[in-house]
């Protein structure tokens, strides 16, 4: 569950409008790259509402929103969970008033909050010093002793300002997402509950219109195994580059196409109203559980049509 903390020091500087807009676009793409891996857990935390941000002096966020090519990015950013002010991301009753973080001598509250909570700092790459995947901060904490002094240390914070930076943190992001997803799947007791959670737990996967009824009919004993298989499929397509892997992703479990003699069973109606062949499939226990899907190379994902008892068994 990565909390993304906006570095306020990367905003409000002097820069020409085009450069600011490019930097904001880069930063939003970085945020969305994190959300692609963990849509349910991604939370954007800032000192003020995102809609009130001053990206640079005399350059409010509305100027970026109104620039060419940003409509889709803004819509996708706006639907992410967000919090403000920063203290809302801390445990109840905790203010961390005894700790200060600095970078190049400047106090950096957002980056400090990222370190305190184990989150990720996010910055506008207007200034080159923010164009990196990690930042070193100076942390000063008041010491509770007779001298009333302070302890000064150097700490590193995970950071991103572009999609390329997010790529270096993918194993860390996925570990957190997988742990949260597994806990969610373990709590489910019906296929209807699983279906309702699919958009947040498996955001990259697609489903046919009739898949919902198959999920609703799942026996309780199959709910958790189906959820686990969906997680493996989600991880596989998240890493998939069809240009390098033109046939299929690198699967996380035993996945294959159906025998030719059984392919007549694997035709299902899709969103376009036409029947399509969904012969890719995986098993789930207890036998004979099967899930059928087809690959969508252009969209870099797959679409699931069926989950339930092995067809014709």
Coordinates of C-alpha atoms in Angstrom, one line a residue:
X1 CA 0.0 0.0 0.0
X2 CA 2.3 2.8 -1.1
X3 CA 1.4 6.3 0.2
X4 CA 2.8 8.9 -2.2
X5 CA 3.9 12.1 -0.5
X6 CA 4.2 15.2 -2.6
X7 CA 7.4 17.1 -2.2
X8 CA 6.2 20.7 -1.7
X9 CA 9.7 22.1 -2.4
X10 CA 9.5 20.9 -6.0
X11 CA 6.5 23.2 -6.5
X12 CA 6.3 27.0 -6.4
X13 CA 9.6 27.6 -8.1
X14 CA 10.3 29.9 -11.0
X15 CA 10.2 28.2 -14.4
X16 CA 8.7 28.8 -17.8
X17 CA 5.2 27.4 -18.4
X18 CA 6.1 24.7 -20.9
X19 CA 8.8 23.3 -18.6
X20 CA 6.4 23.2 -15.7
X21 CA 3.7 21.5 -17.7
X22 CA 6.2 18.8 -19.0
X23 CA 7.3 18.2 -15.4
X24 CA 3.8 17.8 -14.1
X25 CA 3.0 15.4 -16.9
X26 CA 6.1 13.3 -16.0
X27 CA 5.1 13.3 -12.3
X28 CA 1.5 12.3 -13.0
X29 CA 2.7 9.4 -15.2
X30 CA 4.9 8.3 -12.3
X31 CA 2.0 8.4 -9.9
X32 CA -0.2 6.4 -12.4
X33 CA 2.6 3.8 -12.9
X34 CA 2.5 3.1 -9.2
X35 CA -1.3 2.9 -9.3
X36 CA -1.1 0.4 -12.1
X37 CA 0.7 -2.0 -9.7
X38 CA -1.5 -1.3 -6.7
X39 CA -4.6 0.7 -7.5
X40 CA -6.4 -0.1 -4.3
X41 CA -3.5 0.9 -2.1
X42 CA -2.1 3.9 -3.9
X43 CA -2.8 7.1 -2.0
X44 CA -1.6 10.6 -2.9
X45 CA -0.8 12.8 0.2
X46 CA -0.1 16.5 -0.1
X47 CA -0.1 19.5 2.2
X48 CA -3.2 20.9 0.4
X49 CA -5.8 19.6 -2.0
X50 CA -4.4 18.7 -5.4
X51 CA -6.8 21.1 -7.1
X52 CA -5.3 24.0 -5.2
X53 CA -1.6 23.3 -6.1
X54 CA 0.6 26.0 -7.4
X55 CA 3.0 24.1 -9.6
X56 CA 5.2 27.2 -10.0
X57 CA 5.1 30.8 -9.3
X58 CA 2.0 32.1 -11.2
X59 CA 1.3 28.7 -12.6
X60 CA -1.7 27.0 -10.9
X61 CA -2.5 23.3 -11.6
X62 CA -5.5 24.5 -13.7
X63 CA -3.0 25.8 -16.3
X64 CA -1.6 22.3 -16.7
X65 CA -5.1 20.8 -16.8
X66 CA -6.0 23.1 -19.6
X67 CA -2.9 22.4 -21.7
X68 CA -3.0 20.0 -24.7
X69 CA -2.9 16.2 -24.0
X70 CA -3.5 16.3 -20.3
X71 CA -7.3 15.6 -20.0
X72 CA -6.9 11.8 -19.7
X73 CA -4.0 12.1 -17.3
X74 CA -5.9 14.5 -15.1
X75 CA -9.1 12.3 -15.0
X76 CA -7.0 9.3 -14.0
X77 CA -5.2 11.3 -11.3
X78 CA -8.4 12.8 -10.0
X79 CA -10.0 9.4 -9.2
X80 CA -7.0 8.3 -7.0
X81 CA -7.5 8.4 -3.3
X82 CA -5.9 11.5 -1.7
X83 CA -5.3 13.0 1.7
X84 CA -4.4 16.4 3.0
X85 CA -2.8 17.9 5.1
X86 CA 0.2 15.6 5.7
X87 CA -0.7 14.8 9.3
X88 CA -3.8 12.9 8.1
X89 CA -1.5 10.1 6.9
X90 CA 0.0 9.7 10.4
X91 CA -1.4 7.3 13.0
X92 CA -4.1 8.9 15.1
X93 CA -2.6 11.2 17.8
X94 CA 0.9 11.2 16.2
X95 CA 2.3 14.6 15.0
X96 CA 6.0 13.9 14.7
X97 CA 6.6 17.4 15.8
X98 CA 9.9 16.4 17.3
X99 CA 11.4 15.5 13.9
X100 CA 12.5 17.7 11.0
X101 CA 13.9 16.6 7.7
X102 CA 16.0 18.8 5.3
X103 CA 17.4 18.5 1.8
X104 CA 20.2 20.9 0.8
X105 CA 19.4 22.9 3.9
X106 CA 15.7 23.3 3.1
X107 CA 12.9 21.8 5.3
X108 CA 11.0 19.1 3.3
X109 CA 7.9 18.1 5.1
X110 CA 6.4 15.9 2.4
X111 CA 9.6 13.9 1.9
X112 CA 10.0 13.6 5.7
X113 CA 6.5 12.2 6.0
X114 CA 7.4 9.7 3.3
X115 CA 10.3 8.5 5.3
X116 CA 8.4 8.4 8.6
X117 CA 5.6 6.3 7.2
X118 CA 7.6 4.1 4.8
X119 CA 6.1 5.7 1.8
X120 CA 7.3 7.1 -1.5
X121 CA 8.3 10.7 -2.1
X122 CA 7.0 12.2 -5.4
X123 CA 8.3 15.4 -7.0
X124 CA 7.9 17.7 -10.0
X125 CA 11.2 17.3 -12.0
X126 CA 11.5 21.0 -12.7
X127 CA 14.8 21.2 -10.8
X128 CA 17.4 18.5 -11.6
X129 CA 18.0 17.7 -7.9
X130 CA 14.5 16.0 -7.8
X131 CA 15.1 14.0 -11.0
X132 CA 16.2 10.8 -9.2
X133 CA 14.8 7.6 -7.7
X134 CA 16.2 8.1 -4.2
X135 CA 17.0 11.1 -2.1
X136 CA 19.3 11.6 0.9
X137 CA 17.8 13.7 3.7
X138 CA 19.2 15.1 6.9
X139 CA 17.0 14.1 9.8
X140 CA 17.1 15.9 13.1
X141 CA 15.2 14.6 16.1
X142 CA 14.9 16.0 19.6
X143 CA 16.4 13.8 22.2
X144 CA 14.6 13.2 25.4
X145 CA 17.4 13.6 27.9
X146 CA 18.7 16.1 30.5
X147 CA 20.6 18.1 27.9
X148 CA 17.6 18.5 25.7
X149 CA 19.7 18.2 22.5
X150 CA 19.0 16.6 19.2
X151 CA 20.3 13.7 17.1
X152 CA 21.2 14.3 13.5
X153 CA 21.4 11.5 11.0
X154 CA 21.3 11.0 7.2
X155 CA 18.5 8.8 5.8
X156 CA 17.4 7.7 2.3
X157 CA 13.8 8.0 1.0
X158 CA 12.3 6.1 -1.9
X159 CA 11.5 8.7 -4.5
X160 CA 10.1 9.2 -8.1
X161 CA 9.6 12.0 -10.5
X162 CA 9.2 10.0 -13.7
X163 CA 8.0 6.6 -14.7
X164 CA 11.6 5.4 -15.1
X165 CA 12.1 6.0 -11.4
X166 CA 9.1 3.9 -10.5
X167 CA 10.5 1.0 -12.5
X168 CA 13.4 0.7 -10.1
X169 CA 10.9 0.3 -7.2
X170 CA 8.6 -2.2 -8.7
X171 CA 9.7 -5.2 -6.6
X172 CA 9.1 -3.2 -3.4
X173 CA 5.7 -1.9 -4.6
X174 CA 4.6 -5.3 -5.7
X175 CA 5.5 -6.9 -2.4
X176 CA 3.3 -4.5 -0.6
X177 CA 0.5 -4.9 -3.1
X178 CA 0.7 -8.7 -3.1
X179 CA 0.6 -8.8 0.7
X180 CA -2.5 -6.5 0.9
X181 CA -4.2 -8.4 -2.0
X182 CA -3.6 -11.8 -0.3
X183 CA -5.1 -10.6 2.9
X184 CA -8.2 -9.3 1.0
X185 CA -8.6 -12.5 -0.9
X186 CA -8.4 -14.6 2.3
X187 CA -11.2 -12.6 3.8
X188 CA -13.7 -13.3 1.0
X189 CA -16.4 -15.9 1.4
X190 CA -18.4 -15.8 -1.9
X191 CA -17.9 -15.4 -5.6
X192 CA -20.1 -12.3 -5.4
X193 CA -17.7 -10.7 -2.9
X194 CA -14.7 -11.6 -5.1
X195 CA -16.4 -10.1 -8.2
X196 CA -17.1 -6.8 -6.4
X197 CA -13.4 -6.5 -5.4
X198 CA -11.9 -7.4 -8.8
X199 CA -11.6 -3.8 -10.1
X200 CA -9.4 -2.8 -7.1
X201 CA -7.5 -6.0 -6.5
X202 CA -6.9 -6.9 -10.2
X203 CA -7.1 -3.6 -12.1
X204 CA -5.2 -4.7 -15.2
X205 CA -7.4 -7.7 -15.9
X206 CA -10.6 -7.5 -18.0
X207 CA -13.8 -9.6 -17.9
X208 CA -16.6 -10.4 -20.3
X209 CA -20.1 -9.1 -19.4
X210 CA -21.3 -12.7 -18.6
X211 CA -18.3 -13.5 -16.4
X212 CA -20.1 -12.0 -13.4
X213 CA -22.7 -14.8 -13.3
X214 CA -19.9 -17.5 -13.3
X215 CA -18.3 -15.8 -10.4
X216 CA -21.6 -15.6 -8.5
X217 CA -22.0 -19.4 -8.9
X218 CA -18.5 -20.2 -7.5
X219 CA -18.6 -22.6 -4.5
X220 CA -17.1 -21.1 -1.4
X221 CA -14.2 -23.6 -1.5
X222 CA -13.2 -22.1 -4.9
X223 CA -13.3 -18.4 -3.9
X224 CA -9.8 -18.1 -2.4
X225 CA -8.1 -20.3 -5.1
X226 CA -9.7 -18.2 -7.9
X227 CA -8.6 -15.0 -6.2
X228 CA -5.0 -16.3 -6.0
X229 CA -5.0 -17.3 -9.7
X230 CA -6.3 -13.9 -10.6
X231 CA -3.4 -12.3 -8.7
X232 CA -0.9 -14.4 -10.6
X233 CA -2.5 -13.4 -13.9
X234 CA -2.5 -9.8 -12.8
X235 CA 1.3 -10.0 -12.0
X236 CA 2.0 -11.8 -15.3
X237 CA 0.4 -9.2 -17.6
X238 CA 1.8 -6.3 -15.5
X239 CA 5.2 -7.4 -16.6
X240 CA 4.2 -8.4 -20.2
X241 CA 5.8 -6.7 -23.2
X242 CA 4.2 -8.3 -26.3
X243 CA 7.1 -6.9 -28.4
X244 CA 9.5 -9.1 -26.5
X245 CA 7.1 -11.9 -25.7
X246 CA 4.8 -12.1 -28.7
X247 CA 3.1 -15.3 -27.7
X248 CA 2.2 -14.8 -24.1
X249 CA 3.4 -13.4 -20.8
X250 CA 5.7 -15.2 -18.4
X251 CA 3.1 -17.1 -16.4
X252 CA 3.3 -17.5 -12.6
X253 CA 1.5 -20.8 -12.6
X254 CA 0.6 -23.6 -15.1
X255 CA -1.2 -21.9 -17.9
X256 CA -1.8 -23.3 -21.4
X257 CA -4.2 -23.4 -24.4
X258 CA -6.9 -26.0 -24.7
X259 CA -6.5 -29.2 -26.7
X260 CA -7.9 -28.8 -30.2
X261 CA -10.5 -31.4 -29.5
X262 CA -11.9 -29.3 -26.7
X263 CA -11.7 -25.9 -28.2
X264 CA -15.4 -26.1 -29.3
X265 CA -16.3 -25.7 -25.6
X266 CA -14.3 -22.5 -25.2
X267 CA -16.4 -20.0 -27.2
X268 CA -18.0 -17.3 -25.1
X269 CA -19.7 -14.0 -26.0
X270 CA -17.6 -10.9 -25.5
X271 CA -18.3 -7.2 -25.0
X272 CA -18.7 -6.7 -28.8
X273 CA -21.6 -9.2 -28.8
X274 CA -19.6 -11.7 -30.8
X275 CA -18.4 -15.1 -29.7
X276 CA -14.7 -15.4 -29.3
X277 CA -12.3 -18.3 -28.5
X278 CA -11.2 -18.2 -24.8
X279 CA -9.0 -21.3 -24.9
X280 CA -6.2 -20.1 -22.6
X281 CA -6.8 -21.5 -19.2
X282 CA -5.5 -22.3 -15.8
X283 CA -6.6 -24.8 -13.0
X284 CA -7.5 -24.1 -9.5
X285 CA -8.0 -26.5 -6.6
X286 CA -10.0 -28.5 -5.6
X287 CA -10.2 -30.1 -9.0
X288 CA -11.8 -29.8 -11.5
X289 CA -11.7 -25.9 -11.3
X290 CA -10.9 -24.1 -14.5
X291 CA -10.6 -20.4 -15.6
X292 CA -10.7 -19.5 -19.3
X293 CA -9.5 -16.3 -20.9
X294 CA -8.1 -14.8 -24.1
X295 CA -5.0 -12.6 -24.6
X296 CA -5.4 -9.0 -25.8
X297 CA -1.9 -8.2 -27.2
X298 CA -2.6 -4.6 -28.2
X299 CA -4.0 -3.8 -24.7
X300 CA -1.3 -5.8 -23.0
X301 CA -3.7 -7.7 -20.9
X302 CA -6.2 -10.6 -20.9
X303 CA -10.0 -10.9 -20.7
X304 CA -11.6 -13.6 -18.5
X305 CA -14.9 -15.3 -19.6
X306 CA -15.3 -18.2 -17.3
X307 CA -14.4 -19.5 -13.8
X308 CA -15.9 -22.6 -12.4
X309 CA -16.1 -26.4 -13.0
X310 CA -14.0 -27.7 -15.9
X311 CA -16.1 -27.4 -19.0
X312 CA -18.1 -30.5 -20.0
X313 CA -17.2 -32.3 -16.8

